[in-house]
PDB file of C-alpha atoms and ligand atoms in Angstrom:
ATOM      1  CA  UNK A  18       6.694  -0.949  30.105  1.00  0.00           C
ATOM      2  CA  UNK A  19       5.659   1.569  27.462  1.00  0.00           C
ATOM      3  CA  UNK A  20       6.311   0.585  23.861  1.00  0.00           C
ATOM      4  CA  UNK A  21       9.296   2.288  22.278  1.00  0.00           C
ATOM      5  CA  UNK A  22       7.810   4.539  19.597  1.00  0.00           C
ATOM      6  CA  UNK A  23      10.991   6.358  18.596  1.00  0.00           C
ATOM      7  CA  UNK A  24      12.233   6.480  15.011  1.00  0.00           C
ATOM      8  CA  UNK A  25      14.634   3.626  14.209  1.00  0.00           C
ATOM      9  CA  UNK A  26      18.161   4.609  13.104  1.00  0.00           C
ATOM     10  CA  UNK A  27      18.925   5.051   9.391  1.00  0.00           C
ATOM     11  CA  UNK A  28      19.578   1.875   7.426  1.00  0.00           C
ATOM     12  CA  UNK A  29      22.722   1.568   5.351  1.00  0.00           C
ATOM     13  CA  UNK A  30      21.936   3.641   2.208  1.00  0.00           C
ATOM     14  CA  UNK A  31      21.200   1.971  -1.129  1.00  0.00           C
ATOM     15  CA  UNK A  32      23.443   3.249  -3.915  1.00  0.00           C
ATOM     16  CA  UNK A  33      20.699   2.583  -6.486  1.00  0.00           C
ATOM     17  CA  UNK A  34      17.567   4.727  -6.018  1.00  0.00           C
ATOM     18  CA  UNK A  35      14.334   2.903  -5.318  1.00  0.00           C
ATOM     19  CA  UNK A  36      10.640   3.929  -5.127  1.00  0.00           C
ATOM     20  CA  UNK A  37       8.344   3.400  -2.136  1.00  0.00           C
ATOM     21  CA  UNK A  38       5.384   1.893  -4.008  1.00  0.00           C
ATOM     22  CA  UNK A  39       2.873   2.560  -1.229  1.00  0.00           C
ATOM     23  CA  UNK A  40       3.061   4.911   1.735  1.00  0.00           C
ATOM     24  CA  UNK A  41       0.746   7.035   3.874  1.00  0.00           C
ATOM     25  CA  UNK A  42       2.693  10.130   4.874  1.00  0.00           C
ATOM     26  CA  UNK A  43      -0.675  11.656   5.768  1.00  0.00           C
ATOM     27  CA  UNK A  44      -1.020   9.125   8.620  1.00  0.00           C
ATOM     28  CA  UNK A  45       2.453   9.422  10.161  1.00  0.00           C
ATOM     29  CA  UNK A  46       1.564  12.152  12.704  1.00  0.00           C
ATOM     30  CA  UNK A  47      -1.363   9.993  13.949  1.00  0.00           C
ATOM     31  CA  UNK A  48       0.835   7.104  15.071  1.00  0.00           C
ATOM     32  CA  UNK A  49       3.543   9.138  16.768  1.00  0.00           C
ATOM     33  CA  UNK A  50       3.218   9.568  20.487  1.00  0.00           C
ATOM     34  CA  UNK A  51       4.335  12.358  22.796  1.00  0.00           C
ATOM     35  CA  UNK A  52       7.807  13.611  22.256  1.00  0.00           C
ATOM     36  CA  UNK A  53       8.544  11.827  18.971  1.00  0.00           C
ATOM     37  CA  UNK A  54       9.105  14.565  16.387  1.00  0.00           C
ATOM     38  CA  UNK A  55       7.543  14.273  12.950  1.00  0.00           C
ATOM     39  CA  UNK A  56       9.810  15.881  10.340  1.00  0.00           C
ATOM     40  CA  UNK A  57       6.820  16.625   8.069  1.00  0.00           C
ATOM     41  CA  UNK A  58       6.404  15.676   4.421  1.00  0.00           C
ATOM     42  CA  UNK A  59       9.460  17.525   3.070  1.00  0.00           C
ATOM     43  CA  UNK A  60      11.518  16.152   5.967  1.00  0.00           C
ATOM     44  CA  UNK A  61      10.429  12.570   5.279  1.00  0.00           C
ATOM     45  CA  UNK A  62      11.207  12.914   1.576  1.00  0.00           C
ATOM     46  CA  UNK A  63      14.703  14.290   2.301  1.00  0.00           C
ATOM     47  CA  UNK A  64      15.334  11.625   4.918  1.00  0.00           C
ATOM     48  CA  UNK A  65      14.309   8.902   2.454  1.00  0.00           C
ATOM     49  CA  UNK A  66      16.347  10.386  -0.405  1.00  0.00           C
ATOM     50  CA  UNK A  67      19.407  10.313   1.855  1.00  0.00           C
ATOM     51  CA  UNK A  68      19.285   6.508   1.999  1.00  0.00           C
ATOM     52  CA  UNK A  69      18.382   5.965  -1.678  1.00  0.00           C
ATOM     53  CA  UNK A  70      14.573   6.113  -1.593  1.00  0.00           C
ATOM     54  CA  UNK A  71      14.144   8.902  -4.108  1.00  0.00           C
ATOM     55  CA  UNK A  72      10.387   8.800  -4.820  1.00  0.00           C
ATOM     56  CA  UNK A  73       7.123   7.665  -3.244  1.00  0.00           C
ATOM     57  CA  UNK A  74       3.553   6.782  -4.166  1.00  0.00           C
ATOM     58  CA  UNK A  75       1.409   8.514  -1.538  1.00  0.00           C
ATOM     59  CA  UNK A  76      -1.908   6.728  -1.000  1.00  0.00           C
ATOM     60  CA  UNK A  77      -4.928   8.690   0.222  1.00  0.00           C
ATOM     61  CA  UNK A  78      -7.716   6.162   0.604  1.00  0.00           C
ATOM     62  CA  UNK A  79     -10.420   8.075   2.456  1.00  0.00           C
ATOM     63  CA  UNK A  80     -12.235  11.322   1.763  1.00  0.00           C
ATOM     64  CA  UNK A  81      -9.986  13.246   4.181  1.00  0.00           C
ATOM     65  CA  UNK A  82      -6.559  12.035   3.069  1.00  0.00           C
ATOM     66  CA  UNK A  83      -7.297  11.735  -0.681  1.00  0.00           C
ATOM     67  CA  UNK A  84      -7.401  15.495  -1.426  1.00  0.00           C
ATOM     68  CA  UNK A  85      -4.405  16.074   0.881  1.00  0.00           C
ATOM     69  CA  UNK A  86      -2.464  13.434  -1.059  1.00  0.00           C
ATOM     70  CA  UNK A  87      -3.281  15.055  -4.409  1.00  0.00           C
ATOM     71  CA  UNK A  88      -2.093  18.427  -3.084  1.00  0.00           C
ATOM     72  CA  UNK A  89       1.077  16.801  -1.713  1.00  0.00           C
ATOM     73  CA  UNK A  90       1.829  15.308  -5.135  1.00  0.00           C
ATOM     74  CA  UNK A  91       1.299  18.726  -6.719  1.00  0.00           C
ATOM     75  CA  UNK A  92       3.736  20.327  -4.322  1.00  0.00           C
ATOM     76  CA  UNK A  93       6.545  17.728  -4.137  1.00  0.00           C
ATOM     77  CA  UNK A  94       8.189  16.427  -7.338  1.00  0.00           C
ATOM     78  CA  UNK A  95       9.160  13.162  -5.583  1.00  0.00           C
ATOM     79  CA  UNK A  96       5.515  12.291  -4.918  1.00  0.00           C
ATOM     80  CA  UNK A  97       2.718  10.887  -7.060  1.00  0.00           C
ATOM     81  CA  UNK A  98      -0.652  10.088  -5.527  1.00  0.00           C
ATOM     82  CA  UNK A  99      -3.113   7.234  -5.366  1.00  0.00           C
ATOM     83  CA  UNK A 100      -6.725   7.788  -4.353  1.00  0.00           C
ATOM     84  CA  UNK A 101      -9.612   5.460  -3.498  1.00  0.00           C
ATOM     85  CA  UNK A 102     -12.194   4.552  -0.907  1.00  0.00           C
ATOM     86  CA  UNK A 103     -10.426   1.877   1.196  1.00  0.00           C
ATOM     87  CA  UNK A 104     -12.321  -1.391   1.736  1.00  0.00           C
ATOM     88  CA  UNK A 105     -12.564  -0.573   5.442  1.00  0.00           C
ATOM     89  CA  UNK A 106     -14.126   2.782   4.565  1.00  0.00           C
ATOM     90  CA  UNK A 107     -16.704   1.473   2.080  1.00  0.00           C
ATOM     91  CA  UNK A 108     -19.134  -0.054   4.634  1.00  0.00           C
ATOM     92  CA  UNK A 109     -18.953   3.068   6.799  1.00  0.00           C
ATOM     93  CA  UNK A 110     -20.159   5.154   3.838  1.00  0.00           C
ATOM     94  CA  UNK A 111     -23.015   2.648   3.526  1.00  0.00           C
ATOM     95  CA  UNK A 112     -24.026   3.057   7.194  1.00  0.00           C
ATOM     96  CA  UNK A 113     -22.743  -0.448   8.115  1.00  0.00           C
ATOM     97  CA  UNK A 114     -21.194  -0.588  11.605  1.00  0.00           C
ATOM     98  CA  UNK A 115     -19.589  -3.936  12.394  1.00  0.00           C
ATOM     99  CA  UNK A 116     -17.132  -4.735  15.182  1.00  0.00           C
ATOM    100  CA  UNK A 117     -13.975  -6.478  13.899  1.00  0.00           C
ATOM    101  CA  UNK A 118     -12.790  -9.821  15.356  1.00  0.00           C
ATOM    102  CA  UNK A 119     -10.126  -7.976  17.358  1.00  0.00           C
ATOM    103  CA  UNK A 120     -12.927  -6.102  19.139  1.00  0.00           C
ATOM    104  CA  UNK A 121     -12.183  -2.753  17.507  1.00  0.00           C
ATOM    105  CA  UNK A 122     -15.228  -0.620  16.889  1.00  0.00           C
ATOM    106  CA  UNK A 123     -15.166   1.187  13.555  1.00  0.00           C
ATOM    107  CA  UNK A 124     -14.314   4.876  13.929  1.00  0.00           C
ATOM    108  CA  UNK A 125     -17.245   6.727  12.452  1.00  0.00           C
ATOM    109  CA  UNK A 126     -16.144  10.182  11.339  1.00  0.00           C
ATOM    110  CA  UNK A 127     -17.784  13.184   9.706  1.00  0.00           C
ATOM    111  CA  UNK A 128     -16.657  12.079   6.247  1.00  0.00           C
ATOM    112  CA  UNK A 129     -18.802   8.933   6.511  1.00  0.00           C
ATOM    113  CA  UNK A 130     -21.966  11.048   6.279  1.00  0.00           C
ATOM    114  CA  UNK A 131     -21.292  10.934   2.500  1.00  0.00           C
ATOM    115  CA  UNK A 132     -22.911   7.890   0.830  1.00  0.00           C
ATOM    116  CA  UNK A 133     -20.724   5.282  -0.901  1.00  0.00           C
ATOM    117  CA  UNK A 134     -21.681   6.226  -4.480  1.00  0.00           C
ATOM    118  CA  UNK A 135     -21.031   9.913  -3.808  1.00  0.00           C
ATOM    119  CA  UNK A 136     -17.727   9.071  -2.082  1.00  0.00           C
ATOM    120  CA  UNK A 137     -16.552   7.152  -5.161  1.00  0.00           C
ATOM    121  CA  UNK A 138     -17.675  10.036  -7.387  1.00  0.00           C
ATOM    122  CA  UNK A 139     -15.540  12.423  -5.335  1.00  0.00           C
ATOM    123  CA  UNK A 140     -12.578  10.043  -5.684  1.00  0.00           C
ATOM    124  CA  UNK A 141     -13.181   9.831  -9.443  1.00  0.00           C
ATOM    125  CA  UNK A 142     -12.989  13.647  -9.685  1.00  0.00           C
ATOM    126  CA  UNK A 143      -9.709  13.716  -7.755  1.00  0.00           C
ATOM    127  CA  UNK A 144      -8.319  10.869  -9.862  1.00  0.00           C
ATOM    128  CA  UNK A 145      -8.393  13.084 -12.953  1.00  0.00           C
ATOM    129  CA  UNK A 146      -5.561  15.220 -11.550  1.00  0.00           C
ATOM    130  CA  UNK A 147      -2.378  14.579 -13.595  1.00  0.00           C
ATOM    131  CA  UNK A 148      -0.341  13.749 -10.466  1.00  0.00           C
ATOM    132  CA  UNK A 149      -2.759  10.974  -9.500  1.00  0.00           C
ATOM    133  CA  UNK A 150      -1.149   7.925 -11.067  1.00  0.00           C
ATOM    134  CA  UNK A 151      -3.077   5.062  -9.451  1.00  0.00           C
ATOM    135  CA  UNK A 152      -6.420   4.062  -7.981  1.00  0.00           C
ATOM    136  CA  UNK A 153      -5.252   2.939  -4.531  1.00  0.00           C
ATOM    137  CA  UNK A 154      -6.097   1.175  -2.434  1.00  0.00           C
ATOM    138  CA  UNK A 155      -9.200  -0.877  -3.189  1.00  0.00           C
ATOM    139  CA  UNK A 156     -10.135  -4.530  -2.764  1.00  0.00           C
ATOM    140  CA  UNK A 157     -11.534  -6.695   0.011  1.00  0.00           C
ATOM    141  CA  UNK A 158     -10.759  -6.877   3.728  1.00  0.00           C
ATOM    142  CA  UNK A 159     -12.668  -9.797   5.192  1.00  0.00           C
ATOM    143  CA  UNK A 160     -10.804  -9.468   8.501  1.00  0.00           C
ATOM    144  CA  UNK A 161     -12.612  -6.205   9.179  1.00  0.00           C
ATOM    145  CA  UNK A 162     -15.997  -6.960   7.622  1.00  0.00           C
ATOM    146  CA  UNK A 163     -18.946  -9.206   8.351  1.00  0.00           C
ATOM    147  CA  UNK A 164     -21.559 -10.226   5.788  1.00  0.00           C
ATOM    148  CA  UNK A 165     -23.039  -6.742   5.385  1.00  0.00           C
ATOM    149  CA  UNK A 166     -19.705  -4.989   5.159  1.00  0.00           C
ATOM    150  CA  UNK A 167     -18.564  -7.441   2.505  1.00  0.00           C
ATOM    151  CA  UNK A 168     -21.512  -6.454   0.320  1.00  0.00           C
ATOM    152  CA  UNK A 169     -20.347  -2.808   0.453  1.00  0.00           C
ATOM    153  CA  UNK A 170     -16.733  -3.826  -0.163  1.00  0.00           C
ATOM    154  CA  UNK A 171     -17.595  -5.863  -3.268  1.00  0.00           C
ATOM    155  CA  UNK A 172     -19.610  -2.969  -4.710  1.00  0.00           C
ATOM    156  CA  UNK A 173     -16.806  -0.489  -4.015  1.00  0.00           C
ATOM    157  CA  UNK A 174     -14.137  -2.826  -5.431  1.00  0.00           C
ATOM    158  CA  UNK A 175     -16.050  -3.312  -8.686  1.00  0.00           C
ATOM    159  CA  UNK A 176     -16.651   0.430  -9.010  1.00  0.00           C
ATOM    160  CA  UNK A 177     -12.917   1.085  -8.559  1.00  0.00           C
ATOM    161  CA  UNK A 178     -12.002  -1.541 -11.165  1.00  0.00           C
ATOM    162  CA  UNK A 179     -14.328   0.217 -13.620  1.00  0.00           C
ATOM    163  CA  UNK A 180     -12.865   3.610 -12.688  1.00  0.00           C
ATOM    164  CA  UNK A 181      -9.258   2.482 -13.167  1.00  0.00           C
ATOM    165  CA  UNK A 182     -10.140   1.138 -16.609  1.00  0.00           C
ATOM    166  CA  UNK A 183     -12.069   4.269 -17.567  1.00  0.00           C
ATOM    167  CA  UNK A 184      -9.189   6.565 -16.562  1.00  0.00           C
ATOM    168  CA  UNK A 185      -6.437   4.204 -17.803  1.00  0.00           C
ATOM    169  CA  UNK A 186      -4.829   4.189 -14.383  1.00  0.00           C
ATOM    170  CA  UNK A 187      -3.064   1.322 -12.634  1.00  0.00           C
ATOM    171  CA  UNK A 188      -4.864  -0.075  -9.597  1.00  0.00           C
ATOM    172  CA  UNK A 189      -3.405  -1.069  -6.234  1.00  0.00           C
ATOM    173  CA  UNK A 190      -5.222  -3.855  -4.405  1.00  0.00           C
ATOM    174  CA  UNK A 191      -5.728  -4.254  -0.678  1.00  0.00           C
ATOM    175  CA  UNK A 192      -6.424  -7.939  -0.011  1.00  0.00           C
ATOM    176  CA  UNK A 193      -6.725  -9.107   3.580  1.00  0.00           C
ATOM    177  CA  UNK A 194      -8.001 -12.656   4.146  1.00  0.00           C
ATOM    178  CA  UNK A 195      -9.900 -12.467   0.855  1.00  0.00           C
ATOM    179  CA  UNK A 196      -7.430 -13.926  -1.693  1.00  0.00           C
ATOM    180  CA  UNK A 197      -9.813 -16.230  -3.576  1.00  0.00           C
ATOM    181  CA  UNK A 198     -12.565 -13.702  -3.969  1.00  0.00           C
ATOM    182  CA  UNK A 199     -10.243 -10.853  -4.994  1.00  0.00           C
ATOM    183  CA  UNK A 200      -8.850 -13.058  -7.776  1.00  0.00           C
ATOM    184  CA  UNK A 201     -12.370 -14.135  -8.737  1.00  0.00           C
ATOM    185  CA  UNK A 202     -13.718 -10.590  -9.053  1.00  0.00           C
ATOM    186  CA  UNK A 203     -10.657  -9.481 -11.048  1.00  0.00           C
ATOM    187  CA  UNK A 204     -11.192 -12.354 -13.462  1.00  0.00           C
ATOM    188  CA  UNK A 205     -14.953 -11.823 -13.696  1.00  0.00           C
ATOM    189  CA  UNK A 206     -14.855  -8.055 -14.291  1.00  0.00           C
ATOM    190  CA  UNK A 207     -11.547  -7.993 -16.154  1.00  0.00           C
ATOM    191  CA  UNK A 208      -8.643  -6.444 -14.243  1.00  0.00           C
ATOM    192  CA  UNK A 209      -7.293  -3.045 -15.299  1.00  0.00           C
ATOM    193  CA  UNK A 210      -4.266  -3.435 -17.618  1.00  0.00           C
ATOM    194  CA  UNK A 211      -1.960  -2.691 -14.672  1.00  0.00           C
ATOM    195  CA  UNK A 212      -2.866  -4.269 -11.331  1.00  0.00           C
ATOM    196  CA  UNK A 213      -0.591  -4.235  -8.285  1.00  0.00           C
ATOM    197  CA  UNK A 214      -1.164  -6.262  -5.122  1.00  0.00           C
ATOM    198  CA  UNK A 215      -0.113  -3.873  -2.354  1.00  0.00           C
ATOM    199  CA  UNK A 216       1.401  -5.596   0.707  1.00  0.00           C
ATOM    200  CA  UNK A 217       1.132  -8.998  -0.954  1.00  0.00           C
ATOM    201  CA  UNK A 218       0.097 -11.570   1.656  1.00  0.00           C
ATOM    202  CA  UNK A 219      -0.601 -14.705  -0.370  1.00  0.00           C
ATOM    203  CA  UNK A 220       1.279 -18.001  -0.707  1.00  0.00           C
ATOM    204  CA  UNK A 221       3.274 -19.576  -3.538  1.00  0.00           C
ATOM    205  CA  UNK A 222       0.150 -20.789  -5.360  1.00  0.00           C
ATOM    206  CA  UNK A 223      -1.390 -17.329  -5.335  1.00  0.00           C
ATOM    207  CA  UNK A 224       1.876 -15.665  -6.388  1.00  0.00           C
ATOM    208  CA  UNK A 225       1.972 -18.019  -9.387  1.00  0.00           C
ATOM    209  CA  UNK A 226      -1.591 -17.122 -10.385  1.00  0.00           C
ATOM    210  CA  UNK A 227      -0.792 -13.405 -10.100  1.00  0.00           C
ATOM    211  CA  UNK A 228       2.359 -13.791 -12.204  1.00  0.00           C
ATOM    212  CA  UNK A 229       0.503 -15.778 -14.876  1.00  0.00           C
ATOM    213  CA  UNK A 230      -2.045 -12.979 -15.119  1.00  0.00           C
ATOM    214  CA  UNK A 231       0.680 -10.311 -15.206  1.00  0.00           C
ATOM    215  CA  UNK A 232      -0.258  -8.713 -11.884  1.00  0.00           C
ATOM    216  CA  UNK A 233       2.503  -6.977  -9.946  1.00  0.00           C
ATOM    217  CA  UNK A 234       3.305  -8.010  -6.366  1.00  0.00           C
ATOM    218  CA  UNK A 235       4.441  -5.348  -3.934  1.00  0.00           C
ATOM    219  CA  UNK A 236       6.191  -6.611  -0.823  1.00  0.00           C
ATOM    220  CA  UNK A 237       6.106  -4.677   2.447  1.00  0.00           C
ATOM    221  CA  UNK A 238       8.193  -5.032   5.613  1.00  0.00           C
ATOM    222  CA  UNK A 239       6.229  -8.206   6.353  1.00  0.00           C
ATOM    223  CA  UNK A 240       8.549 -10.083   3.948  1.00  0.00           C
ATOM    224  CA  UNK A 241      11.360  -9.493   6.465  1.00  0.00           C
ATOM    225  CA  UNK A 242       9.451 -10.838   9.481  1.00  0.00           C
ATOM    226  CA  UNK A 243      10.911 -13.937  11.123  1.00  0.00           C
ATOM    227  CA  UNK A 244       7.725 -15.984  10.720  1.00  0.00           C
ATOM    228  CA  UNK A 245       7.166 -14.980   7.067  1.00  0.00           C
ATOM    229  CA  UNK A 246       8.777 -17.941   5.303  1.00  0.00           C
ATOM    230  CA  UNK A 247       5.610 -18.384   3.202  1.00  0.00           C
ATOM    231  CA  UNK A 248       5.925 -14.828   1.891  1.00  0.00           C
ATOM    232  CA  UNK A 249       9.602 -15.280   1.041  1.00  0.00           C
ATOM    233  CA  UNK A 250       8.737 -18.485  -0.802  1.00  0.00           C
ATOM    234  CA  UNK A 251       6.064 -16.569  -2.751  1.00  0.00           C
ATOM    235  CA  UNK A 252       8.589 -13.833  -3.578  1.00  0.00           C
ATOM    236  CA  UNK A 253      10.922 -16.425  -5.087  1.00  0.00           C
ATOM    237  CA  UNK A 254       8.487 -17.681  -7.760  1.00  0.00           C
ATOM    238  CA  UNK A 255       7.766 -14.276  -9.319  1.00  0.00           C
ATOM    239  CA  UNK A 256       9.881 -12.714 -12.102  1.00  0.00           C
ATOM    240  CA  UNK A 257      11.805  -9.655 -10.855  1.00  0.00           C
ATOM    241  CA  UNK A 258       9.999  -7.509 -13.454  1.00  0.00           C
ATOM    242  CA  UNK A 259       6.692  -8.050 -11.599  1.00  0.00           C
ATOM    243  CA  UNK A 260       7.990  -6.975  -8.190  1.00  0.00           C
ATOM    244  CA  UNK A 261       7.612  -3.783  -6.199  1.00  0.00           C
ATOM    245  CA  UNK A 262       8.534  -2.799  -2.632  1.00  0.00           C
ATOM    246  CA  UNK A 263       6.770  -0.532  -0.207  1.00  0.00           C
ATOM    247  CA  UNK A 264       6.761   0.604   3.396  1.00  0.00           C
ATOM    248  CA  UNK A 265       2.971   0.967   3.878  1.00  0.00           C
ATOM    249  CA  UNK A 266       4.201   3.504   6.441  1.00  0.00           C
ATOM    250  CA  UNK A 267       3.425   4.290   9.180  1.00  0.00           C
ATOM    251  CA  UNK A 268       2.457   0.611   9.625  1.00  0.00           C
ATOM    252  CA  UNK A 269       4.312  -2.709   9.182  1.00  0.00           C
ATOM    253  CA  UNK A 270       7.845  -1.582  10.044  1.00  0.00           C
ATOM    254  CA  UNK A 271      10.430  -4.021   8.701  1.00  0.00           C
ATOM    255  CA  UNK A 272      12.601  -6.304  10.827  1.00  0.00           C
ATOM    256  CA  UNK A 273      14.565  -5.538  13.033  1.00  0.00           C
ATOM    257  CA  UNK A 274      12.367  -2.526  13.908  1.00  0.00           C
ATOM    258  CA  UNK A 275       8.948  -4.193  13.981  1.00  0.00           C
ATOM    259  CA  UNK A 276       6.631  -2.236  16.316  1.00  0.00           C
ATOM    260  CA  UNK A 277       8.408   1.107  15.844  1.00  0.00           C
ATOM    261  CA  UNK A 278       6.984   3.876  13.626  1.00  0.00           C
ATOM    262  CA  UNK A 279       7.595   3.449   9.911  1.00  0.00           C
ATOM    263  CA  UNK A 280       8.498   5.935   7.163  1.00  0.00           C
ATOM    264  CA  UNK A 281       9.894   5.711   3.609  1.00  0.00           C
ATOM    265  CA  UNK A 282      13.532   5.985   4.819  1.00  0.00           C
ATOM    266  CA  UNK A 283      13.230   2.444   6.207  1.00  0.00           C
ATOM    267  CA  UNK A 284      12.531   0.879   2.777  1.00  0.00           C
ATOM    268  CA  UNK A 285      16.133  -0.357   2.257  1.00  0.00           C
ATOM    269  CA  UNK A 286      15.491  -3.027   4.939  1.00  0.00           C
ATOM    270  CA  UNK A 287      12.694  -4.455   2.788  1.00  0.00           C
ATOM    271  CA  UNK A 288      14.718  -4.268  -0.439  1.00  0.00           C
ATOM    272  CA  UNK A 289      17.513  -6.236   1.248  1.00  0.00           C
ATOM    273  CA  UNK A 290      15.113  -8.793   2.782  1.00  0.00           C
ATOM    274  CA  UNK A 291      13.508  -9.365  -0.618  1.00  0.00           C
ATOM    275  CA  UNK A 292      16.897  -9.651  -2.328  1.00  0.00           C
ATOM    276  CA  UNK A 293      18.065 -12.125   0.336  1.00  0.00           C
ATOM    277  CA  UNK A 294      14.900 -14.224  -0.121  1.00  0.00           C
ATOM    278  CA  UNK A 295      15.538 -14.335  -3.887  1.00  0.00           C
ATOM    279  CA  UNK A 296      19.295 -14.721  -3.591  1.00  0.00           C
ATOM    280  CA  UNK A 297      19.840 -11.567  -5.654  1.00  0.00           C
ATOM    281  CA  UNK A 298      22.068  -8.543  -5.302  1.00  0.00           C
ATOM    282  CA  UNK A 299      20.077  -5.741  -3.579  1.00  0.00           C
ATOM    283  CA  UNK A 300      21.489  -3.024  -5.842  1.00  0.00           C
ATOM    284  CA  UNK A 301      20.603  -4.931  -9.009  1.00  0.00           C
ATOM    285  CA  UNK A 302      17.137  -5.648  -7.649  1.00  0.00           C
ATOM    286  CA  UNK A 303      16.713  -1.938  -6.767  1.00  0.00           C
ATOM    287  CA  UNK A 304      17.517  -0.982 -10.327  1.00  0.00           C
ATOM    288  CA  UNK A 305      14.848  -3.362 -11.704  1.00  0.00           C
ATOM    289  CA  UNK A 306      12.325  -2.138  -9.105  1.00  0.00           C
ATOM    290  CA  UNK A 307      12.866   1.503 -10.104  1.00  0.00           C
ATOM    291  CA  UNK A 308      12.456   0.809 -13.799  1.00  0.00           C
ATOM    292  CA  UNK A 309       9.279  -1.167 -13.087  1.00  0.00           C
ATOM    293  CA  UNK A 310       7.829   1.636 -10.958  1.00  0.00           C
ATOM    294  CA  UNK A 311       8.163   3.981 -13.940  1.00  0.00           C
ATOM    295  CA  UNK A 312       6.549   1.423 -16.232  1.00  0.00           C
ATOM    296  CA  UNK A 313       3.608   1.161 -13.849  1.00  0.00           C
ATOM    297  CA  UNK A 314       3.033   4.814 -12.920  1.00  0.00           C
ATOM    298  CA  UNK A 315       4.799   6.682 -15.706  1.00  0.00           C
ATOM    299  CA  UNK A 316       7.831   8.908 -15.169  1.00  0.00           C
ATOM    300  CA  UNK A 317       7.957  11.482 -12.348  1.00  0.00           C
TER     301      UNK A 317
HETATM  302 ZN1  LIG B  25      -1.952   1.158   2.741  1.00  0.00          ZN
END
């Protein structure tokens, strides 16, 4: 039976507006299959606003989507942008071609003809645009990299840390199966003053370390998954002022719509799952989350 790829119904709206800390509206059309209409950027923003998600951080983390994201942020007042070379992209710019454990070959595209240093230079130029409010997403992804790829990822991560500090921008971290080394590099190089773990995937011990160091933890739909008790436990040990929420759309759709396409309008599911895990009122949590988003990225 074919997978159901239709848009899930609207969640019950939040009365208190909340920000989607990390989304990829640029990637939504790619994951939709035949017959599922994509409302486009303005449509997604309206749809989200209708259920209380009034603003988004649009992340363009390759040389194709980064400039598109900056333009999107220039055009839509609800959007600010993040730009970076994603840890999965870094090895490809270095000519490293490794097959991931799930058997997926890396997709080598025209943009990867640009070397890694030049790619980061192009990102640095884009990052000077006033609507770029974060270096995102950078870090380590050991799931999708062997030994050689990890060398490229470390180099790219350190270059992005330096860039975020130079431009006084917050940094969003992508950390997949690389918790210890991400924390190590941040400590060794000195993290940017504002560091946000996007789609936090660590345990209670790691959440405590992050909180001690003042890093923000952004929870995605994964916190609502049935088997995610470890994540909910991690979410409970962090002060509310260090929390963010995100869709990471079009991926990681929250329960009960796991497997369907994702978009910012589905964020209320994650806000409620996080509030339930922390035994807090979702509206009060939403109000703290919104204030924190402005502290991190500045007003927009
Ligand atoms: Zn992402």
